[in-house]
Short mmCIF file of C-alpha atoms in Angstrom, two decimals:
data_model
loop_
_atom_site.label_atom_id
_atom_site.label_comp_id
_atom_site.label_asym_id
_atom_site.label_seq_id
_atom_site.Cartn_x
_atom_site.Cartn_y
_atom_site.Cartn_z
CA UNK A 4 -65.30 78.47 53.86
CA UNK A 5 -66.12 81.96 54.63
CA UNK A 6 -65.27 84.80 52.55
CA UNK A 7 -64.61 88.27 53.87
CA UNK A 8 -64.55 91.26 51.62
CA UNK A 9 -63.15 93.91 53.49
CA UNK A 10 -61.71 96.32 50.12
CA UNK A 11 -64.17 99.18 49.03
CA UNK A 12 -63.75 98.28 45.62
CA UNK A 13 -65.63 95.27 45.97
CA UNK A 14 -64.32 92.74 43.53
CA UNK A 15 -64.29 90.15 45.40
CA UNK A 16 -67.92 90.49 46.45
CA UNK A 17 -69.84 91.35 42.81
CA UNK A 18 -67.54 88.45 41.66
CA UNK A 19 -69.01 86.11 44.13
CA UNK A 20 -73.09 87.41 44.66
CA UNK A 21 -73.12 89.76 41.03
CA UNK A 22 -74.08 93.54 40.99
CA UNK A 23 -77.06 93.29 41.55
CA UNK A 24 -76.91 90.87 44.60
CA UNK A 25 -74.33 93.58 45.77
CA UNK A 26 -77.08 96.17 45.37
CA UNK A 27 -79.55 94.29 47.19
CA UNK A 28 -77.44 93.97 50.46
CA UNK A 29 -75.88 97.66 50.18
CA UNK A 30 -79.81 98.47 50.53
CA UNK A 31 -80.36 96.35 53.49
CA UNK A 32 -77.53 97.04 54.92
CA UNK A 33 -76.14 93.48 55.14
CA UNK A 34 -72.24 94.78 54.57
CA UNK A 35 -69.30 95.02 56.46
CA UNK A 36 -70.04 98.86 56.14
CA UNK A 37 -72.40 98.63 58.54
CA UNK A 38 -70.15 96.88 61.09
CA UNK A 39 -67.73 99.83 60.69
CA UNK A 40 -70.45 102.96 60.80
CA UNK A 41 -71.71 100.95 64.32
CA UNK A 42 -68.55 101.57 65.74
CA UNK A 43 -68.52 105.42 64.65
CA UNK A 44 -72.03 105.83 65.03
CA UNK A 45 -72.49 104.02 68.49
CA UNK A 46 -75.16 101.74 66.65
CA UNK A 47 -76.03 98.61 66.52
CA UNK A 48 -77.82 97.48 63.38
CA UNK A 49 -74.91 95.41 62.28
CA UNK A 50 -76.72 91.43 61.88
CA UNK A 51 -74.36 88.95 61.66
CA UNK A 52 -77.00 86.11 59.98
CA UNK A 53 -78.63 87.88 57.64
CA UNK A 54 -74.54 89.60 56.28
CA UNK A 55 -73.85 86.36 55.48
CA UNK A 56 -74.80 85.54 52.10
CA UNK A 57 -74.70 81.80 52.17
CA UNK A 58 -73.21 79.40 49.09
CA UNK A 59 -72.64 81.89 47.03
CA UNK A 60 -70.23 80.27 44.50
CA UNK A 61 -71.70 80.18 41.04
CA UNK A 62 -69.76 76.86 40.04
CA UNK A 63 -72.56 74.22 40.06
CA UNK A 64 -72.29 71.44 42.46
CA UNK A 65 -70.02 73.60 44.65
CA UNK A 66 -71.66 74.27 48.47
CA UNK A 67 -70.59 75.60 51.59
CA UNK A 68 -68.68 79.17 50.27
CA UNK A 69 -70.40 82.12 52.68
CA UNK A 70 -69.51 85.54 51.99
CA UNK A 71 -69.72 88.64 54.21
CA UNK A 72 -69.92 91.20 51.52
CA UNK A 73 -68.07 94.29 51.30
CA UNK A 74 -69.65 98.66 50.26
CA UNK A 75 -67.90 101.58 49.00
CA UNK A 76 -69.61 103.03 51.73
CA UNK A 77 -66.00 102.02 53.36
CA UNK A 78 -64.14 104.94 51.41
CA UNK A 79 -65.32 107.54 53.77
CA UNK A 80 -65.88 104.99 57.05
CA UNK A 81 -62.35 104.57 56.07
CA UNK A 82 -61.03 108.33 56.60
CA UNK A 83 -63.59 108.60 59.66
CA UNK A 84 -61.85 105.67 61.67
CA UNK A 85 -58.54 106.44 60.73
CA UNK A 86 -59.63 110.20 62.05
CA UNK A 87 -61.03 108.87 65.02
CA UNK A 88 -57.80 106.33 65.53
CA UNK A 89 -55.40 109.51 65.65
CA UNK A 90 -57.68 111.78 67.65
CA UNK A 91 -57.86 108.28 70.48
CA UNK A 92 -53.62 108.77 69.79
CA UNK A 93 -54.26 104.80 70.10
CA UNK A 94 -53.10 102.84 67.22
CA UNK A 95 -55.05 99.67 68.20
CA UNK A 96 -58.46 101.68 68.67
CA UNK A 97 -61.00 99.49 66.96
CA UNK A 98 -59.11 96.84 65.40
CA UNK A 99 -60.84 93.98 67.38
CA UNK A 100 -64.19 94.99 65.50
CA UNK A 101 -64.13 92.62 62.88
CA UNK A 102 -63.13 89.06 64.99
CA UNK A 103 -65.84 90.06 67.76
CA UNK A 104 -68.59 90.53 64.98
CA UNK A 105 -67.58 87.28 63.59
CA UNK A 106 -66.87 84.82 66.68
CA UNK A 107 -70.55 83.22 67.10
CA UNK A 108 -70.01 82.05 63.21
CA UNK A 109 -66.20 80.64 62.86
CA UNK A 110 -66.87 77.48 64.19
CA UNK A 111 -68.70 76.80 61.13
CA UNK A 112 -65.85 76.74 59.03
CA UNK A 113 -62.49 75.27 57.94
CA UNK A 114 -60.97 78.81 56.60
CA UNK A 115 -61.63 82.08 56.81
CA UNK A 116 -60.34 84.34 53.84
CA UNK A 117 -60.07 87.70 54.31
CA UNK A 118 -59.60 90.23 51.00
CA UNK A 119 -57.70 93.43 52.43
CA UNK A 120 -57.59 96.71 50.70
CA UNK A 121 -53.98 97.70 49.35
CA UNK A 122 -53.05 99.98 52.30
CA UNK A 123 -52.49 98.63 56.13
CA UNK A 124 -55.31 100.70 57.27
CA UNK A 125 -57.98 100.04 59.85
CA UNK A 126 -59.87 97.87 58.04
CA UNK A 127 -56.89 95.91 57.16
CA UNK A 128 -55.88 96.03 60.79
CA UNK A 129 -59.08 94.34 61.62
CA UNK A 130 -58.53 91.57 58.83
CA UNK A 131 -55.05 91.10 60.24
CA UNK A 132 -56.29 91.11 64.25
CA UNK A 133 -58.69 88.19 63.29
CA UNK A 134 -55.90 86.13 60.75
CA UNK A 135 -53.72 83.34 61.99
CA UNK A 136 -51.18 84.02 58.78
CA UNK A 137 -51.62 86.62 55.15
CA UNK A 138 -50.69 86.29 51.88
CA UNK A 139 -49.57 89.25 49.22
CA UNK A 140 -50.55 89.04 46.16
CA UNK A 141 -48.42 90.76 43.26
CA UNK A 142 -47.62 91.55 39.70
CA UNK A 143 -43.98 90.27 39.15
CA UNK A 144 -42.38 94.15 38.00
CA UNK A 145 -40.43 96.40 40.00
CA UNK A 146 -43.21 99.08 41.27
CA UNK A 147 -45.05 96.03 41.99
CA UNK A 148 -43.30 94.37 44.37
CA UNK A 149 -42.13 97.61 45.36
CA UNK A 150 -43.91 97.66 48.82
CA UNK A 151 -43.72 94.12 49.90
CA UNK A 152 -41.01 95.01 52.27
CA UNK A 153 -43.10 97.79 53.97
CA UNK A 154 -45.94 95.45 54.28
CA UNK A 155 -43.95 92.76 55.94
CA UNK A 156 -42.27 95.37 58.47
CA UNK A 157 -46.56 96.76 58.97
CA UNK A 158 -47.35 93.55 59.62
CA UNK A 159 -44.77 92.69 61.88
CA UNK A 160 -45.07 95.51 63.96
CA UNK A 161 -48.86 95.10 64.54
CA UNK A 162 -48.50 91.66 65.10
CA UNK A 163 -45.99 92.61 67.99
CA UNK A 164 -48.21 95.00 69.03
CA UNK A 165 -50.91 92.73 69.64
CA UNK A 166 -49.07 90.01 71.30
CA UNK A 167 -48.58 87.47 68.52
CA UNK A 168 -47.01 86.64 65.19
CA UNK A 169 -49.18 87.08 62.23
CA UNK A 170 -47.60 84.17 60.04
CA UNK A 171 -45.95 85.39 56.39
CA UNK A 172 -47.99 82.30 54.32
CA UNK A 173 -46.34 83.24 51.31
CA UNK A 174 -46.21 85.69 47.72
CA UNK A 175 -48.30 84.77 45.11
CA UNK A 176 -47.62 85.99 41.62
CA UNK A 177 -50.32 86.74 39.68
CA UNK A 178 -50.63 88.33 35.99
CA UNK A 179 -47.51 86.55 34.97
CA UNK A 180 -46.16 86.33 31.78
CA UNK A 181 -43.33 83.76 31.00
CA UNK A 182 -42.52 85.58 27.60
CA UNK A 183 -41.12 88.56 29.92
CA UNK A 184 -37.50 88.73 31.01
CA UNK A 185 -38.87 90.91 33.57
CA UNK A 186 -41.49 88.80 35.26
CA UNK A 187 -38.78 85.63 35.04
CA UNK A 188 -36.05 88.08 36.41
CA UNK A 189 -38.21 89.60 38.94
CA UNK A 190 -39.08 86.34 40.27
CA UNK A 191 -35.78 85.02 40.56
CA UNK A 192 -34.66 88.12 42.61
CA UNK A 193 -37.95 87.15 45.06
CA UNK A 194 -37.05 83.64 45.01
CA UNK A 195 -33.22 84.46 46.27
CA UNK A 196 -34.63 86.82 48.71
CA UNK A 197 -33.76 86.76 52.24
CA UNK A 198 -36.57 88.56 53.82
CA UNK A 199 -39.21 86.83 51.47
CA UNK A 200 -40.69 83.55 53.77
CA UNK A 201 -42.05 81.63 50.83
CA UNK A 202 -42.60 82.17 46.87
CA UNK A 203 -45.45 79.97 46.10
CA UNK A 204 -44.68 77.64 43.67
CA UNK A 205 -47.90 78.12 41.59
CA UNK A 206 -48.04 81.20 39.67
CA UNK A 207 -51.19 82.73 37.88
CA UNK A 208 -50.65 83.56 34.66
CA UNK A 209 -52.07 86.65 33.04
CA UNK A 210 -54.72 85.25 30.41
CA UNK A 211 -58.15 86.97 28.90
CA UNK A 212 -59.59 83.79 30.46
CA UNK A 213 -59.18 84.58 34.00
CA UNK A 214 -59.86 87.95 33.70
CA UNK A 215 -63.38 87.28 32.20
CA UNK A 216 -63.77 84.76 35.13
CA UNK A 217 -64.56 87.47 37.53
CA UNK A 218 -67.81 88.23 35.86
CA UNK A 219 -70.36 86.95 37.83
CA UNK A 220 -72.41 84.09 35.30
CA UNK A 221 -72.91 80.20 36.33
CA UNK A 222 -70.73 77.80 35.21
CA UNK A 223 -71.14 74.05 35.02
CA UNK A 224 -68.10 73.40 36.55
CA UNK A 225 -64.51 74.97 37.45
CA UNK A 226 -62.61 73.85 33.92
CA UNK A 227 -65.63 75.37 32.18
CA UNK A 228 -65.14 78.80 34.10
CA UNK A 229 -61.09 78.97 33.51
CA UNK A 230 -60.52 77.23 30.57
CA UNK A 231 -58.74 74.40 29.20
CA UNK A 232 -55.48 75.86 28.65
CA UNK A 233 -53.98 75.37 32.08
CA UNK A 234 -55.62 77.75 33.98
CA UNK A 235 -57.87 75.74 35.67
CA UNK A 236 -54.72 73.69 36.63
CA UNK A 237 -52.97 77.13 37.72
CA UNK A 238 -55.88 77.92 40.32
CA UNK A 239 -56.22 74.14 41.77
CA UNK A 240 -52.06 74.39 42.30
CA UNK A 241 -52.13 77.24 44.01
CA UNK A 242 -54.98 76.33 45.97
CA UNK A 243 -52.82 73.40 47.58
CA UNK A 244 -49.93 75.03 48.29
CA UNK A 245 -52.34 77.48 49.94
CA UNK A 246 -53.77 74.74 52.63
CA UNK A 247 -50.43 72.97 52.88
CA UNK A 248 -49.12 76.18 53.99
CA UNK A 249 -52.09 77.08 56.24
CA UNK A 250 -52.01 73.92 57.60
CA UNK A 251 -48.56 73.63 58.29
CA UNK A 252 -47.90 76.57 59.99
CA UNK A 253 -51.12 78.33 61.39
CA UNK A 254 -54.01 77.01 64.19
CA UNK A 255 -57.17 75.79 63.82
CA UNK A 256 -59.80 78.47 64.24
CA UNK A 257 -62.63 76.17 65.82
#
């Protein structure tokens, strides 16, 4: 599995190589920032091999998890490409970047995960030009899922843009709290509708457990990292409906 963090806050990254492993490959260079300032800069110091910071999960026993590791050097690449985007007046400009950089390594893998920023920008753009299907992620409350409609309608339209439909995997629900009538309510009204492809049936509960999870220690084994109160059980759920989904409905990327 490869792991792309393409969000400038880079949560996904210091969870997977630490802060300091982050550090190290901000230094080199070995980010997806560097990609990006290529582009702008008319560069090319961008190396695909040494980006890819190989089995970097810190469960013990668990192999073949890659990671291509995201900067906040992508707030201001960010403003420069969407600058440079609106000055082309060409809404696709650039959005190919991120699948061309990537080609000579997908065969390696079974799935390719891709962590967008919250916004339909370019770097999303490039996420979505590469993907086969997304997922959105949300707290069950009103401002919440607020935007999911917009998102669907962003994606849609790129995807038509480009030629192809970008496949709506499903929502997940994350931070849940089955005490609230709000988060039960909320997901109801999801569930029932219309627009919404797929609620997936495994929701993460919000728990101090997880949230200490994405600190970036060793752990002798997945239970051991989320707990034995069901949250292990939450993740492995949610996991399967993930690949039943993917398989189901979107290509092989060999």
């Amino acid at each position: 599995m490869l792991l792309v963090d393409l969000d400038a806050q880079t949560n996904l990254t210091t969870m997977m190589i630490g802060e300091k492993g982050w550090e190290a490959c901000n230094a080199r260079g070995h980010t997806v920032a560097t990609l990006f300032a290529d582009v702008l800069d008319g560069t090319h110091r961008f190396d695909l091999e040494s980006t890819v910071q190989r089995d970097v999960s810190s469960i013990d026993g668990v192999t073949g998890i890659d990671l291509v590791p995201s900067s906040l050097d992508l707030i201001d690449l960010q403003e420069e490409m969407s600058a440079r985007r609106v000055a082309a007046d060409d809404h696709l400009a650039a959005v190919e970047v991120l699948r061309a950089a990537l080609a000579p390594a997908m065969s390696r893998y079974d799935y390719v995960l891709v962590d967008c920023p919250p916004n339909v920008g370019p770097f999303s753009l490039n996420g979505l030009f590469m993907a086969g299907g997304y997922l959105i992620p949300t707290i069950p409350d009103v401002l919440s899922t607020y935007a999911i409609p917009h998102v669907q309608r962003q994606v849609a339209d790129f995807g038509a843009e480009i030629g192809r439909t970008i496949v709506e995997l499903g929502v997940v629900i994350t931070k849940y709290r089955a005490s609230s009538s709000l988060h039960r309510d909320t997901v109801h009204r999801l569930r029932r509708d219309p627009t919404i492809q797929n609620i997936l049936p495994a929701y993460l509960h919000e728990a101090n457990a997880i949230g200490a999870a994405a600190d970036h220690t060793r752990w002798p084994s997945l239970h051991a990292k989320y707990g034995y109160h069901g949250h292990y059980e939450q993740f492995r759920d949610l996991t399967r409906a993930v690949m039943i989904e993917a398989d189901a409905k979107l290509p092989s990327i060999a």
